[in-house]
C-alpha cells in the first residue's frame, strides 16, 4: 500500500547487497515474543527494531529493504522521518511529529508544544496498523515520544548506537560487508567488467576499504569516471596512503585529492548547505559560479559517489551524512573564515532573491512586483505561479533550515531578517495564512530571537504580535495574552504607535475571549483613547463597536447603546455605509434586549435602507429576518411573513448568482456581536 498522502516519498532504492542474514533476523524479530508476552502481559506499545551502525555502513539501506519486505503487512502505510539532518543537526520532536502528522493528513495546531504534538500522533497511530521508519536517531529521547501505543504498529529505528531506555528493543548491529557482497557492491559502482577480469585486485580493494559500503561506493565511483584506471592501481594507492584508521576517511581523502581546484572548493563549500540539501542555485551561490556550471559539477559529484541525487521534479541533491564531517574538517583547514562567511552570505542573498521572485510572479498586476522581476536574471525567474509554487513546496525544508541556520549563526542577522521576511511573504502568497500557519509560527519565533539578540524593539513587537495572533487562533488565549502584553512593552520601548494601539486592542480581545468583560472594556477604552489622540477615526469607530459588544455580553445595555451610537456616528462621518449599516443592526439588537422593540424596529429599518444603498445583499437579508422576528414579537405575523419572504428571495437570488459565476459563499449573513465591528 502506498504511503499516506503527504508523506515523505519513498527514496529511490540505494545499492543494497548482502546483509541477507541480518535481514532474516530482523524479519524474524517482528514476530518473536517480547518480554511482555513472556510475562503474560499485553504489549503496550509498538515493537521497535533497531538497525545500528556508523554512518555509511548501509544501515538505512538495510532498514529500507526491511520496510519493502514488510510494508504489505501494514495496511495504513509507511511513515518516514529523519531525526538528524545530514549536516548533523538534531531534529526536534516538534518538527518530527509535525512531519508525521502531515503525512497522515492530520492537522496540527501551529505553535503546539512537542509533548502535545507527540500525544496527538500517538493517539492517531493507536487506531492504525502502520510502519514507522525513524532514520538517523541520535538517542532514545528522540524515539520514545513517537512510539505508537499499540502493538499493531512496527517501528524500525536507525541509529549509530543503542537506544538505551526503550524496553525490548531488538538490535541489529552492522559491521563491514562480507567479501562476496562487498565485491558485488564495488562492481555496481565501478562497472562489472574490470572487477570480473581482476578478481584478486577487487578483493584486495575490498579489504582495504574494510567492506565499508560508503568507502566502496567512493572507490567504485573513482574507478567509474576513469575507465583506463586499473583496480590494482587504486588498491595500491589506498594501501599506501599514510596513517591508519577507518576506511571511509582514507578513501575520501584519495578521491578529494584527485579533484581539480575549483570542483574541490565547491565540494568543501557544500558542507554549508542547509540540512545538506543542495540544488544548482545553492551550489552556484556558494561557489560563486554560474548555475549551469554548478549543475555540471553536482552531476560529476554524483558519478563519484560524493553526493546523492534526490528523486524530485527539480534537480535536487543531498550530501551523504557520513561525508559532511569530513568536508567540514577540510573547510577548517583550507578556507579562511572570511571566505566561508562570504559564501554563506552569497547563498542567503540568492535564496532571498529566489523567494522574492517566487512571490512576485503571483502579482501580475503589481507594478512593483513586475519591476522586481524585470530586474532579475533569467535564471532567477519562474515561468509561472505554478512553477514557483512547485519550487517552494520542494525546497521548503531547505528554506526553513536556511532560516534556522542563519539565525543560529548570529553573524548575518541582516540577511537572516531579509530571508525570513521573504520566506513569510512567499508562503502566504502561495499557501495562504491558514495553511502556512505552522511554518509561519516557526519563522516568527526566529524573528523574535534575532530581535531580542539585536535589541530591536520594533521588530520584537511585530514578532510577538504575530505569534500571539497564531496563539489566539488556536485557542491558547492565555499564551496570546502574555505575548500581547510583551508586545505592548516592546512597542512602547520602540515608540511605535501602530504596535502600541494594536497590542492594546489585542489585550482587550484576549480578555474578551476569556469573558473578563471589565478588563476587556478597559483595554478597548485605552486603545480607543490612543486612536482618538492620533486622529485615527476609522479605527476609533470600530473600537466603539468592540466596547459596545463587551457591554452587551456583560448585560450593560445602556453602556452598549451609548457606544453603538458613537460607532454609528463615526462610520457615518467616515462615509463607510456598510459599516454604518452593520452598527445600526447591532444597535437594533441591543435595543430589543433592553426591552425597546419599537426603537429596535425603527433602527433596523434604517439599517435595511443603508444596506440596500451599500448593495450588501446578505446584510439586507439578515436584517429582513431580524425585522420579521421583531414584528412577530410585536404581534404582527403578516408583516413578519412579508419580511421573511423578502429575505428568502434575496438569498435565493444571491445563491443562483454565485452558482452562475462559479463562486462560493455562505447562503446567509450572520450578524455576530463578536465580529460585526472587527
XYZ file of C-alpha atoms in Angstrom:
678
model
C 0.000 0.000 0.000
C 1.387 3.465 -0.773
C 2.465 5.816 1.960
C -0.219 8.207 3.231
C -0.774 11.400 1.313
C 1.807 13.995 2.129
C 4.327 11.500 3.459
C 7.965 11.793 2.533
C 8.303 9.926 -0.749
C 9.924 6.535 -0.687
C 13.555 7.059 -1.650
C 14.965 5.517 -4.762
C 16.394 2.115 -3.908
C 20.031 2.609 -2.865
C 22.562 -0.069 -3.798
C 21.720 -2.905 -1.430
C 23.673 -6.118 -1.482
C 24.400 -8.758 1.110
C 23.023 -8.445 4.644
C 20.728 -11.415 3.963
C 21.380 -12.891 7.424
C 20.652 -9.558 9.123
C 17.522 -9.141 7.036
C 16.245 -12.584 8.037
C 16.947 -11.916 11.715
C 15.146 -8.587 11.638
C 12.193 -10.175 9.883
C 12.045 -12.925 12.494
C 12.251 -10.377 15.339
C 8.951 -8.832 14.233
C 7.015 -11.950 15.234
C 9.200 -13.027 18.149
C 7.541 -12.900 21.559
C 8.559 -9.876 23.600
C 9.228 -9.607 27.307
C 5.640 -8.514 27.988
C 4.206 -11.512 26.187
C 6.510 -13.904 28.037
C 5.400 -12.422 31.348
C 1.725 -12.716 30.418
C 1.127 -9.003 29.830
C -0.175 -7.482 26.617
C 2.465 -5.473 24.773
C 1.591 -1.831 25.485
C 3.477 -0.310 22.588
C 4.819 -0.969 19.124
C 7.689 -3.355 18.611
C 10.959 -1.482 17.990
C 13.633 -2.936 15.715
C 16.993 -1.177 15.745
C 19.467 -1.127 12.885
C 22.686 0.179 14.445
C 25.866 1.144 12.674
C 28.172 4.002 11.828
C 27.109 6.460 9.112
C 27.884 4.992 5.717
C 27.609 1.400 6.933
C 24.483 0.769 4.859
C 22.188 0.914 7.878
C 19.489 2.968 6.112
C 19.634 0.702 3.045
C 19.055 -2.334 5.258
C 16.161 -0.625 7.043
C 14.579 0.315 3.705
C 14.989 -3.267 2.459
C 13.160 -4.490 5.564
C 10.411 -1.914 5.036
C 9.921 -3.040 1.425
C 9.598 -6.655 2.514
C 7.096 -5.994 5.306
C 5.112 -2.957 4.104
C 2.278 -5.146 2.821
C 1.508 -6.266 6.370
C 0.735 -2.701 7.456
C -2.373 -1.536 5.578
C -2.218 2.013 6.944
C 1.050 2.640 5.153
C 4.674 3.519 5.790
C 5.699 6.744 7.539
C 9.246 8.051 7.295
C 11.067 10.698 9.291
C 14.719 11.625 9.654
C 15.611 12.519 13.234
C 19.003 14.044 12.420
C 19.679 16.220 9.394
C 22.543 15.093 7.140
C 24.603 18.009 8.443
C 24.345 16.563 11.960
C 21.659 18.945 13.258
C 19.325 17.203 15.663
C 15.660 17.401 14.607
C 13.267 18.390 17.380
C 10.377 16.156 18.377
C 8.046 19.009 17.416
C 9.321 19.017 13.811
C 9.261 15.224 13.539
C 5.738 14.928 14.938
C 4.524 17.589 12.503
C 6.130 15.730 9.594
C 4.371 12.508 10.541
C 1.025 14.202 11.220
C 1.222 15.940 7.847
C 1.827 12.544 6.248
C -1.312 11.283 7.958
C -3.341 14.336 6.851
C -3.960 15.200 10.496
C -3.967 18.958 11.249
C -1.526 20.047 13.931
C -2.121 23.396 15.658
C 0.638 25.933 14.954
C 2.775 26.673 17.976
C 1.744 23.499 19.822
C 4.420 22.136 22.149
C 6.214 18.926 21.253
C 4.546 16.981 24.059
C 1.110 17.927 22.731
C 2.037 17.017 19.159
C 3.566 13.705 20.188
C 0.397 12.882 22.128
C -1.754 13.672 19.088
C 0.473 11.465 16.933
C 0.331 8.541 19.348
C -3.428 8.898 19.584
C -3.811 8.774 15.799
C -1.491 5.780 15.418
C -3.160 3.895 18.265
C -6.055 3.172 15.902
C -3.914 2.200 12.909
C -1.605 -0.506 11.702
C 1.341 1.398 10.286
C 5.081 1.022 9.892
C 7.363 3.852 11.026
C 10.921 4.235 9.764
C 12.819 6.638 12.028
C 16.177 7.284 10.408
C 19.335 8.711 11.996
C 18.055 8.706 15.570
C 20.563 10.368 17.902
C 19.282 8.654 21.051
C 16.278 7.107 22.753
C 14.936 10.529 23.788
C 14.122 11.253 20.150
C 12.417 7.910 19.531
C 10.486 7.305 22.748
C 7.866 10.114 22.386
C 6.978 8.891 18.882
C 6.298 5.245 19.733
C 2.674 4.264 18.981
C 0.702 2.957 21.954
C -0.292 -0.204 20.125
C 1.476 -3.463 19.250
C -0.215 -3.324 15.830
C 2.403 -0.828 14.614
C 6.052 -1.505 13.948
C 8.920 0.947 14.401
C 12.207 0.485 12.577
C 14.812 2.835 14.038
C 18.230 3.576 12.559
C 20.932 4.808 14.896
C 24.662 4.781 15.484
C 24.397 3.234 18.925
C 21.950 1.537 21.290
C 18.638 3.130 22.241
C 19.143 2.782 25.960
C 15.937 3.462 27.850
C 13.496 1.867 25.418
C 12.470 -1.579 26.599
C 12.599 -4.698 24.448
C 14.463 -3.144 21.510
C 15.688 -5.749 19.033
C 19.110 -4.525 17.818
C 20.932 -5.472 14.654
C 24.477 -4.095 14.656
C 26.252 -3.720 11.328
C 29.917 -4.024 10.532
C 31.546 -4.322 7.155
C 30.071 -6.345 4.297
C 31.297 -9.878 3.728
C 33.773 -10.265 0.864
C 31.293 -11.519 -1.715
C 28.751 -8.769 -1.057
C 31.473 -6.099 -0.931
C 32.807 -7.159 -4.335
C 29.275 -7.087 -5.709
C 28.739 -3.522 -4.405
C 32.079 -2.436 -5.861
C 31.084 -3.901 -9.238
C 27.810 -1.964 -9.181
C 29.634 1.309 -8.568
C 32.619 0.764 -10.872
C 31.101 -1.413 -13.567
C 31.358 -5.223 -13.610
C 33.951 -5.739 -16.349
C 37.096 -4.593 -14.501
C 36.025 -6.431 -11.369
C 35.429 -9.648 -13.294
C 38.760 -9.595 -15.127
C 40.798 -8.888 -11.985
C 39.004 -10.529 -9.056
C 42.122 -10.675 -6.823
C 42.678 -6.928 -7.068
C 38.990 -6.379 -6.408
C 39.259 -8.474 -3.243
C 42.348 -6.528 -2.198
C 40.484 -3.239 -2.741
C 37.528 -4.548 -0.736
C 39.871 -5.488 2.098
C 41.498 -2.039 2.030
C 38.021 -0.484 2.216
C 37.245 -2.784 5.185
C 33.998 -3.792 3.492
C 32.579 -0.362 4.376
C 29.722 0.359 1.924
C 30.268 4.145 1.662
C 34.005 3.656 1.127
C 33.292 1.076 -1.574
C 30.879 3.453 -3.328
C 33.561 6.166 -3.377
C 36.199 3.748 -4.646
C 33.834 2.460 -7.318
C 32.855 5.997 -8.301
C 36.516 6.973 -8.720
C 37.023 3.968 -11.000
C 33.826 4.608 -12.968
C 34.989 8.027 -14.185
C 38.439 6.638 -15.063
C 37.783 3.764 -17.455
C 41.507 3.218 -18.076
C 42.467 3.005 -14.386
C 43.212 -0.485 -13.070
C 41.598 -1.822 -9.929
C 45.025 -2.928 -8.740
C 46.372 0.614 -9.043
C 43.605 2.014 -6.872
C 44.044 -0.747 -4.295
C 47.787 0.047 -4.105
C 47.163 3.819 -3.881
C 44.779 3.383 -0.977
C 47.030 0.858 0.744
C 49.999 3.223 0.528
C 48.182 6.211 1.999
C 49.881 7.278 5.256
C 48.143 6.658 8.556
C 45.683 4.110 9.833
C 42.103 4.355 10.934
C 38.664 3.874 9.398
C 38.474 3.217 5.672
C 35.975 5.927 4.745
C 38.168 8.965 5.599
C 41.113 7.367 3.772
C 39.120 6.673 0.578
C 37.524 10.108 0.753
C 40.914 11.824 1.069
C 42.120 9.977 -2.018
C 39.038 10.949 -4.054
C 39.206 14.560 -2.904
C 42.944 14.841 -3.674
C 42.290 13.953 -7.316
C 39.731 16.724 -7.838
C 40.792 19.922 -9.649
C 40.926 23.073 -7.542
C 37.547 24.614 -8.484
C 35.426 21.455 -8.018
C 37.315 20.660 -4.816
C 36.436 24.095 -3.431
C 32.768 23.693 -4.395
C 32.659 20.279 -2.733
C 34.047 21.711 0.507
C 31.515 24.536 0.482
C 28.616 22.107 0.093
C 29.083 21.431 3.819
C 27.498 24.881 4.348
C 24.273 23.918 2.551
C 21.279 23.954 4.947
C 20.485 20.413 6.124
C 22.922 19.223 3.398
C 20.155 19.745 0.791
C 21.660 21.165 -2.382
C 20.302 22.392 -5.681
C 22.209 24.083 -8.511
C 21.325 27.558 -7.187
C 22.732 26.736 -3.746
C 25.934 25.304 -5.191
C 26.223 28.220 -7.627
C 25.899 30.831 -4.866
C 28.292 29.043 -2.505
C 30.997 28.657 -5.145
C 30.361 31.922 -6.971
C 29.883 30.278 -10.370
C 27.069 30.042 -12.919
C 24.053 27.816 -12.330
C 24.813 25.539 -15.340
C 28.416 25.102 -14.153
C 27.162 24.199 -10.674
C 24.720 21.672 -12.142
C 27.514 20.009 -14.140
C 29.743 19.834 -11.067
C 26.977 18.289 -8.968
C 26.353 15.635 -11.624
C 30.088 14.860 -11.613
C 29.952 14.500 -7.826
C 27.073 12.047 -8.229
C 29.214 9.897 -10.532
C 31.981 9.911 -7.915
C 29.573 8.971 -5.098
C 30.199 12.274 -3.303
C 26.559 13.445 -3.429
C 23.300 11.611 -3.985
C 20.525 12.690 -6.362
C 17.105 13.122 -4.771
C 14.004 11.904 -6.566
C 12.297 15.174 -7.471
C 10.839 17.095 -10.433
C 13.643 19.604 -9.854
C 17.387 18.978 -9.756
C 17.967 18.171 -6.067
C 20.937 16.573 -4.335
C 21.963 15.524 -0.861
C 25.399 15.359 0.694
C 25.662 11.981 2.499
C 25.697 12.496 6.242
C 28.846 10.390 6.587
C 30.768 12.868 4.385
C 29.595 16.141 5.954
C 32.029 15.989 8.940
C 34.896 15.213 6.554
C 34.006 18.206 4.372
C 33.729 20.478 7.400
C 37.198 19.493 8.562
C 38.506 20.401 5.128
C 36.900 23.856 5.251
C 38.520 24.449 8.631
C 41.976 23.758 7.237
C 41.711 25.053 3.649
C 39.312 28.032 3.775
C 39.633 31.268 5.699
C 36.692 32.151 8.000
C 36.037 35.309 5.986
C 35.715 33.256 2.783
C 33.246 30.892 4.420
C 31.188 33.791 5.735
C 31.141 35.348 2.271
C 29.942 32.050 0.792
C 27.145 31.888 3.370
C 26.168 35.471 2.570
C 26.039 34.732 -1.164
C 23.854 31.698 -0.523
C 21.430 33.637 1.684
C 21.270 36.550 -0.781
C 20.481 34.132 -3.641
C 17.783 32.496 -1.533
C 16.210 35.875 -0.729
C 16.097 36.821 -4.410
C 14.546 33.486 -5.382
C 11.876 33.935 -2.708
C 11.172 37.475 -3.891
C 10.795 36.142 -7.424
C 8.598 33.312 -6.143
C 6.216 35.828 -4.597
C 6.357 38.468 -7.349
C 5.257 36.028 -10.049
C 1.903 35.741 -8.239
C 1.269 39.505 -8.621
C 0.993 40.241 -12.366
C -0.956 43.458 -11.700
C 1.505 44.848 -9.161
C 3.924 47.307 -10.873
C 6.487 46.987 -8.067
C 6.480 43.180 -8.318
C 6.844 43.290 -12.083
C 9.697 45.783 -11.807
C 11.447 43.445 -9.383
C 11.044 40.510 -11.794
C 12.330 42.559 -14.712
C 15.492 43.325 -12.766
C 16.278 39.676 -12.007
C 18.449 37.445 -14.206
C 16.531 34.856 -16.223
C 17.928 32.057 -14.025
C 16.102 33.522 -11.000
C 12.700 33.925 -12.664
C 9.895 31.369 -12.665
C 7.872 30.528 -15.764
C 4.533 30.978 -13.972
C 2.957 30.867 -10.487
C 2.550 27.081 -10.683
C 6.282 26.604 -11.265
C 7.053 28.944 -8.357
C 4.649 27.079 -6.067
C 6.254 23.757 -7.004
C 9.724 25.130 -6.294
C 8.558 26.465 -2.915
C 6.959 23.122 -1.992
C 10.051 21.107 -2.871
C 12.575 23.495 -1.346
C 10.561 24.336 1.790
C 12.536 22.040 4.162
C 15.828 23.523 2.946
C 14.431 27.074 3.119
C 13.295 26.636 6.710
C 16.649 25.047 7.549
C 18.389 28.050 5.959
C 16.403 30.392 8.214
C 17.271 28.368 11.324
C 20.972 28.233 10.431
C 21.115 31.933 9.576
C 19.658 32.839 12.960
C 21.924 30.378 14.803
C 24.982 31.788 13.001
C 24.389 35.215 14.541
C 26.830 36.986 12.216
C 24.464 37.584 9.302
C 21.390 38.849 11.095
C 20.532 41.462 8.465
C 20.421 38.795 5.762
C 18.606 36.438 8.132
C 15.885 39.040 8.695
C 15.506 39.629 4.952
C 15.343 35.878 4.353
C 12.606 35.379 6.929
C 10.580 38.302 5.594
C 10.838 36.986 2.021
C 10.004 33.423 3.103
C 6.948 34.623 5.043
C 5.614 36.586 2.065
C 6.202 33.709 -0.360
C 4.452 31.177 1.896
C 1.443 33.452 2.370
C 1.262 34.248 -1.359
C 1.225 30.601 -2.407
C -0.415 28.816 0.527
C -2.350 31.438 2.478
C -2.111 32.435 6.131
C -4.054 29.477 7.498
C -2.357 26.681 5.556
C 1.116 28.082 6.220
C 0.451 28.856 9.913
C 2.767 26.144 11.373
C 5.712 27.326 9.264
C 4.894 30.980 9.932
C 4.884 30.320 13.680
C 8.423 28.923 13.475
C 9.586 31.861 11.362
C 8.073 34.465 13.710
C 9.826 32.747 16.626
C 13.141 33.041 14.765
C 12.439 36.724 14.045
C 11.817 37.220 17.766
C 15.130 35.530 18.608
C 17.036 37.910 16.319
C 15.114 40.968 17.529
C 15.863 40.160 21.172
C 19.522 39.446 20.420
C 19.975 42.647 18.449
C 17.759 44.717 20.775
C 15.326 45.731 18.044
C 12.131 46.521 19.969
C 10.067 47.417 16.877
C 10.736 44.025 15.281
C 10.321 42.324 18.648
C 6.856 43.849 18.982
C 5.886 42.764 15.455
C 7.071 39.181 16.056
C 5.250 38.980 19.391
C 2.030 40.271 17.814
C 2.254 37.692 15.018
C 2.938 34.844 17.447
C 0.144 35.974 19.747
C -2.309 36.109 16.837
C -1.473 32.486 15.971
C -1.803 31.502 19.635
C -5.202 33.179 19.790
C -6.456 31.424 16.637
C -5.563 28.023 18.057
C -7.264 28.565 21.414
C -4.162 29.325 23.518
C -5.699 32.574 24.728
C -3.659 32.965 27.910
C -0.419 32.452 25.984
C -1.654 35.031 23.487
C -2.482 37.491 26.272
C 1.037 37.221 27.707
C 2.560 37.847 24.292
C 0.254 40.787 23.558
C 1.363 42.389 26.839
C 5.019 41.783 25.941
C 4.378 43.301 22.506
C 2.881 46.386 24.166
C 6.012 46.804 26.290
C 8.252 46.416 23.224
C 6.086 48.826 21.216
C 6.356 51.452 23.938
C 10.120 50.984 24.074
C 10.279 51.448 20.294
C 7.814 54.357 20.442
C 5.848 52.572 17.718
C 2.268 53.921 17.757
C 0.960 51.162 15.471
C 2.305 48.384 17.711
C 1.037 50.157 20.841
C -2.511 50.560 19.523
C -2.614 47.084 18.030
C -1.311 45.496 21.246
C -3.777 47.382 23.463
C -6.703 46.315 21.309
C -5.458 42.712 21.210
C -5.101 42.596 25.006
C -8.734 43.683 25.164
C -9.685 40.987 22.658
C -7.924 38.308 24.714
C -9.747 39.397 27.874
C -12.996 39.332 25.898
C -12.273 35.766 24.790
C -11.659 34.884 28.460
C -15.027 36.534 29.298
C -13.365 39.090 31.567
C -15.697 41.877 30.468
C -14.370 44.588 32.789
C -10.740 44.219 31.686
C -11.815 43.866 28.059
C -13.737 47.148 28.080
C -10.904 48.861 29.978
C -8.266 47.846 27.421
C -10.526 48.642 24.482
C -11.020 52.046 26.096
C -7.241 52.574 26.290
C -6.887 51.604 22.654
C -9.728 53.978 21.753
C -8.068 56.884 23.574
C -4.831 56.104 21.718
C -6.627 56.122 18.345
C -8.535 59.316 19.093
C -5.351 61.097 20.171
C -3.805 60.220 16.812
C -6.889 61.200 14.805
C -7.429 57.629 13.547
C -11.190 57.948 13.061
C -11.823 54.673 11.220
C -10.167 52.587 13.948
C -11.877 54.665 16.622
C -15.327 53.949 15.151
C -14.507 50.234 15.053
C -13.345 50.297 18.683
C -16.582 51.927 19.833
C -18.275 48.850 18.400
C -15.930 46.455 20.217
C -16.567 48.248 23.517
C -20.312 48.083 22.871
C -20.057 44.353 22.171
C -18.362 43.725 25.522
C -21.026 45.741 27.367
C -23.712 43.723 25.566
C -22.142 40.450 26.735
C -21.992 41.843 30.273
C -25.665 42.848 30.139
C -24.892 46.556 30.416
C -27.285 47.572 27.660
C -27.243 51.300 28.400
C -23.437 51.457 28.013
C -23.683 49.259 24.931
C -26.221 51.567 23.267
C -24.140 54.675 24.007
C -21.083 53.112 22.385
C -23.065 51.783 19.408
C -24.403 55.299 18.929
C -20.815 56.614 18.869
C -19.851 53.870 16.402
C -22.790 54.799 14.150
C -21.766 58.455 14.221
C -18.159 57.584 13.469
C -18.974 55.352 10.497
C -21.372 57.967 9.126
C -18.699 60.676 9.293
C -16.173 58.326 7.692
C -18.574 57.615 4.825
C -18.471 53.846 5.391
C -22.056 52.947 4.509
C -21.695 49.183 5.039
C -20.100 49.607 8.482
C -22.777 52.187 9.327
C -25.489 49.649 8.446
C -23.858 46.868 10.493
C -23.500 49.132 13.513
C -27.181 50.095 13.282
C -28.162 46.431 13.052
C -26.239 45.660 16.243
C -27.761 48.706 17.922
C -31.218 47.403 16.991
C -30.463 44.066 18.595
C -29.319 45.685 21.850
C -32.455 47.856 21.872
C -34.510 44.706 21.681
C -32.508 43.117 24.511
C -33.180 46.263 26.543
C -36.939 45.881 26.050
C -37.394 48.664 23.490
C -38.850 46.785 20.479
C -40.363 49.843 18.744
C -36.974 51.619 18.740
C -35.366 48.409 17.567
C -37.826 48.204 14.660
C -37.088 51.769 13.519
C -33.315 51.293 13.829
C -33.467 48.042 11.916
C -35.476 49.629 9.104
C -32.881 52.395 8.847
C -30.156 49.751 8.671
C -32.012 47.981 5.839
C -32.030 51.168 3.768
C -28.314 51.668 4.336
C -27.561 48.048 3.462
C -29.543 48.471 0.245
C -27.547 51.602 -0.514
C -24.318 49.658 0.141
C -25.544 46.874 -2.183
C -24.897 44.295 0.564
C -27.491 41.613 -0.230
C -26.628 39.238 2.574
C -26.768 42.003 5.164
C -30.132 43.105 3.771
C -31.439 39.542 4.061
C -30.186 39.179 7.621
C -31.823 42.455 8.596
C -35.088 41.418 6.950
C -35.052 38.281 9.101
C -34.391 40.359 12.183
C -37.322 42.626 11.262
C -39.513 39.536 10.884
C -38.561 38.294 14.360
C -39.220 41.710 15.905
C -42.607 42.074 14.169
C -43.668 38.642 15.390
C -42.846 39.643 18.953
C -44.833 42.864 18.423
C -47.852 40.806 17.288
C -47.778 41.453 13.517
C -47.287 37.980 11.917
C -48.469 39.151 8.470
C -45.756 41.784 8.151
C -43.263 39.300 9.583
C -44.063 36.797 6.791
C -43.522 39.502 4.169
C -40.071 40.351 5.508
C -39.107 36.676 5.853
C -40.190 36.032 2.276
C -38.146 39.007 1.062
C -35.089 37.610 2.859
C -35.533 34.179 1.274
C -35.833 35.714 -2.198
C -32.664 37.751 -1.682
C -30.689 34.748 -0.502
C -32.030 32.585 -3.315
C -31.095 35.168 -5.928
C -27.592 35.537 -4.483
C -27.069 31.764 -4.367
C -28.119 31.495 -8.021
C -25.738 34.301 -8.938
C -22.856 32.626 -7.129
C -23.586 29.325 -8.842
C -23.731 31.001 -12.251
C -20.419 32.798 -11.661
C -18.709 29.772 -10.202
C -18.348 31.449 -6.831
C -18.785 30.040 -3.382
C -20.143 31.597 -0.273
C -22.499 31.334 2.616
C -26.216 31.421 1.878
C -26.847 33.575 4.929
C -25.284 36.620 6.505
C -24.876 36.088 10.206
C -24.528 39.256 12.232
C -22.472 38.432 15.298
C -21.758 40.872 18.077
C -18.238 39.498 18.382
C -17.262 40.278 14.803
C -19.579 42.836 13.323
C -17.177 45.665 14.090
C -13.867 43.773 13.781
